[in-house]
Amino acid sequence: MTDPSAIQPSELDQLPDRDPEETAEWQASLDAVTKAAGPHRAAYLMRRTLERAEGSGLALPKLLETDYVNTIPTAAEPAIEGDEALELKIAAWNRWNAAAMVTRGSKYGVGGHIATFASAAWLYETGFNHFFKGKEGDGSGDQLYIQGHASPGIYARAFLDGRLSEQQLDHFRQESGGDGLPSYPHPRRLPWLWEFPTVSMGLGPLSAIYQARFNRYLTNRKIKDVSASHVWAFLGDGEMDEPEATAALALASREGLDNLTFVINCNLQRLDGPVRANFRVVQELEAQFRGAGWNVIKTLWGSAWDELFQLDTTGALVRRLREVPDAQFQTYATRDAAYIREHFFGSEPALVELGRLLTDDKIAECFKVSRGGHEPRKVYAAYRAALSHEGAPTVILVQTVKGFTLGKGFESKNANHQMKKLTVDEFKDMRDLLELRISDSQFVDGQVPYGHPGADSPEVRYLQERRAALGGPAPARRTHAIAPLPAPADKAFASFDKGSGSQSVATTMAFVRLVKDLVRDKETGKRWVPIVPDEARTFGMESLFPSLGIYSPKGQTYEPVDRDQLMYYKEATDGQILNEGITEAGSMADFIAAASAYSTHGEAMIPFYIFYSMFGWQRTADQMWQLGDQLGRGFLVGATAGRTTLTGEGLQHADGHSPVIAATNPAALSYDPAFAYEIGAIVKDGLRRMYGEAAPGEDRDVFYYLTVYNEPMPQPAKPEGVDEGILKGLYRFNTAESAGVNVAAANAPRIQLLGSGTAIHWTLEAQKLLAEEWGVAADVWSATSWTELRRDALEADEAVLRGEERTPYIRTALDGAQGPVLAVSDYMRQVPDQIAQWVEQDYSSLGADGFGLSDTREAARRHFGIDAQSIVVAALAQLARRGEIKASAVKEARERYGL
């Protein structure tokens, strides 16, 4: 017992004590109980007192950790409203078919995971039978984030329900023929079943939080009332190691997202071994979620443990459970009763006595089988409690055995994540355990059969009746028959066509100005979802604050410091802007929820997420893949783009590579526009393609990535007939003659200069220098998308292999263009070099390769060799290699420009 005089000072010492004598009496009482009844009794009394205080509404800090026992006692569990016997049979068939599907596929070497669903079966079955709302009822139904490795069990249930055939099960992980099933939840591969891709671990929990938050956003903005929808995220305890998995816990609590439930399957194992070998992951997660303000329900022990807890009159059992590390507990599940008596019950006399009251069978039942996650009544009770809790999200920590019912070879084994099949004998043992009607004769040539009780069997009828009562099949994805959104008035786009005259305008500001006009559109303005990670003022968006409002479920409970200013900081429950603070991951999760609302909720929303281009694709590229997998639509805008346009910020803010990363994503249409009118044309066509009347055969399930710059530059008027080139990726902006540069000789050497983004301005300056100082005629082209040019060329190559005649657009556009081609970009050379193999002319490129640096724009461009003078020298060098000018001109130019 600690000497009271040795207690360290605390924050309470700073507060006045109005009755020190009363305080001393309470402390003396605690000391007396500790001395008379022991520290465990004193701790118990203190916790019950704190529990009473919390229940009475007293403002006290919450305990972050409770005993290693169930939150809901067996006596408080509600009865299941259904036929438990039939549900047991349904779960048995699904367990069997999930294992059979993976085992049958293993002969083709495609693998699969058996143990995860085996541990989590009742977590899903209970939800499907009683809780998960489908999409054929009112509203949007529930949103289900299925743990990726449990997908075989979901396929097995769809097979029992008649939504999948044996042939499809036999093509698990064999998709190329057309009838296959993807390994994991994947909307792009199985779009009628899966809504949310979840196997990139950590992204599921993050996305679920922002999906629940976006549901509230839609309701509060009166776009659609989805208050009846509940978001369920099924996660693994090992998955919670991912930083994204816990990144937004405080947001969910802060905004009171009681429309969200996490179900974490705590089978205590990750891919290689224990999740927390020397610790207890359940207690760690409880403290983490409680600290973030979540409602925590622990469903750890099966009913067989009730007798043990009743016999634990000294609290020794609970204390022992608190101290045994997870890895040791896993060992208990694989050892005999004698080992458990010695190593668990032998730790103190009170436990030895308790162990003597238990038979070996009872000990085996408790330590090998009886977990809360394997008893439907306990899962049912936890789900009911989660749905009834108000004011905060709920996490259910469910303890299970990984590989449950698969036999001794699988259960609680470290290697079971890599184990892909059962033997015939193991299947027969499993059949007997699950009491399934499968005869030995059905095992033909050593192959395990699928099991099905029949389309008109009581099991299937019950399953379908339960789903009908809950609103139809689940999981399910719907592509709603949404009428195309009307195109905004041309006025918003045409405002850029005349150019900016003498005014210099950054393309970032041009995009923001366009959005300001589009959100005012009477038909579609309310559907725009502006998303920004705490950089709105950087991008000139603060003028949108008062007019659109920043979304907050609490509205504005304070008077903003800038209330007397025109562009004050305005929060509102129906605010349109999602200002997420400094979290690119959270902003992307917002974007994904909005970008897929056309399917999730039947409401087409138009998200645009504007961010420092350096911190978009580089930081959250995995979520961009998730966006593409989820068939999301919208506009990603990489602002302050390029390696040399953001002065003074240095290496970490210098983006020279985001188009390279974007080019790897098949769903991303990546553009690097140079002028304001190009932005207008791209956004206008993007709205048509994604939300309006798409052309026949045109994929609507794409998203756009636009790079925009913070360097104010003159914006020219739009030339005639360039729209097709803007969208396809290249058009001739001017010729040497149309630019009015002075080329002395009529037969002067000629070169084609291709520039993208802000680099076109240095290219235009180089065009003038080449003409006036070196007698070279240069035509300037605007390359709005190197990536789209490459994709078109790849498609042309594929067409030729099929025997079709097709010429890549890049080759057609440059057909007849005289001289070599020099491509210039503010990005690394790899970006323009995407098209090199399809350019028939001599091709060379300039780009900003290497790390960035802090300096002026001019100095940075000179450093990377992409300023106007460097372009001139590179152009002269190309022409000299062709023998069209003297080689001495190159040396002279280098010396003249100090290169």
Tab-separated table of C-alpha atoms in Angstrom, residues 135 139-141 143 195-196 209-229 231 255 257 259 480 482 524-531 551-553 572-578 580 589-607 691:
chain	number	residue	atom	x	y	z
A	135	LYS	CA	-31.787	-0.829	-50.230
A	139	GLY	CA	-34.124	5.488	-47.591
A	140	SER	CA	-30.707	4.240	-48.626
A	141	GLY	CA	-30.358	1.212	-46.368
A	143	GLN	CA	-23.693	0.956	-45.426
A	195	GLU	CA	-20.236	-1.006	-52.262
A	196	PHE	CA	-16.973	-0.347	-50.461
A	209	ILE	CA	-16.394	7.481	-40.215
A	210	TYR	CA	-16.539	10.003	-43.022
A	211	GLN	CA	-19.396	8.106	-44.700
A	212	ALA	CA	-21.421	8.397	-41.487
A	213	ARG	CA	-20.474	12.049	-41.315
A	214	PHE	CA	-21.435	12.617	-44.974
A	215	ASN	CA	-24.805	10.977	-44.297
A	216	ARG	CA	-25.430	13.676	-41.684
A	217	TYR	CA	-24.215	16.298	-44.157
A	218	LEU	CA	-26.782	15.187	-46.743
A	219	THR	CA	-29.553	15.195	-44.161
A	220	ASN	CA	-28.646	18.572	-42.633
A	221	ARG	CA	-28.365	20.172	-46.053
A	222	LYS	CA	-31.764	18.711	-46.976
A	223	ILE	CA	-30.361	16.967	-50.042
A	224	LYS	CA	-31.802	13.665	-48.812
A	225	ASP	CA	-32.941	12.427	-45.411
A	226	VAL	CA	-30.684	9.461	-44.713
A	227	SER	CA	-31.031	9.595	-40.940
A	228	ALA	CA	-32.306	5.991	-40.935
A	229	SER	CA	-29.072	4.707	-42.477
A	231	VAL	CA	-22.861	2.604	-41.049
A	255	GLU	CA	-19.799	15.178	-34.132
A	257	LEU	CA	-22.027	10.078	-34.983
A	259	ASN	CA	-25.206	6.382	-36.825
A	480	HIS	CA	-29.857	4.362	-59.523
A	482	ILE	CA	-30.697	9.212	-61.890
A	524	THR	CA	-26.931	22.099	-59.760
A	525	GLY	CA	-25.266	24.615	-57.444
A	526	LYS	CA	-26.389	22.901	-54.248
A	527	ARG	CA	-24.803	19.621	-55.376
A	528	TRP	CA	-21.268	20.946	-55.324
A	529	VAL	CA	-19.280	19.769	-52.304
A	530	PRO	CA	-16.205	21.970	-51.760
A	531	ILE	CA	-13.595	20.110	-49.689
A	551	TYR	CA	-20.529	22.562	-42.441
A	552	SER	CA	-20.799	21.924	-38.712
A	553	PRO	CA	-23.510	19.782	-37.078
A	572	ALA	CA	-23.663	26.364	-40.190
A	573	THR	CA	-25.554	23.078	-39.827
A	574	ASP	CA	-26.457	23.334	-43.510
A	575	GLY	CA	-23.044	24.628	-44.543
A	576	GLN	CA	-21.822	23.458	-47.932
A	577	ILE	CA	-18.037	23.593	-47.465
A	578	LEU	CA	-16.253	20.706	-45.772
A	580	GLU	CA	-11.462	19.303	-42.611
A	589	ALA	CA	-12.434	10.120	-47.233
A	590	ASP	CA	-14.942	12.979	-47.504
A	591	PHE	CA	-14.360	13.111	-51.238
A	592	ILE	CA	-14.936	9.371	-51.651
A	593	ALA	CA	-18.235	9.514	-49.745
A	594	ALA	CA	-19.457	12.431	-51.869
A	595	ALA	CA	-18.087	11.004	-55.122
A	596	SER	CA	-20.043	7.762	-54.696
A	597	ALA	CA	-23.264	9.292	-53.321
A	598	TYR	CA	-24.876	8.764	-56.727
A	599	SER	CA	-24.834	5.038	-55.925
A	600	THR	CA	-24.912	4.947	-52.119
A	601	HIS	CA	-27.832	7.343	-51.826
A	602	GLY	CA	-29.087	7.893	-55.377
A	603	GLU	CA	-27.995	11.536	-55.186
A	604	ALA	CA	-25.438	12.883	-57.636
A	605	MET	CA	-23.051	15.144	-55.746
A	606	ILE	CA	-20.165	17.050	-57.348
A	607	PRO	CA	-17.199	17.081	-54.987
A	691	TYR	CA	-23.059	13.840	-64.451
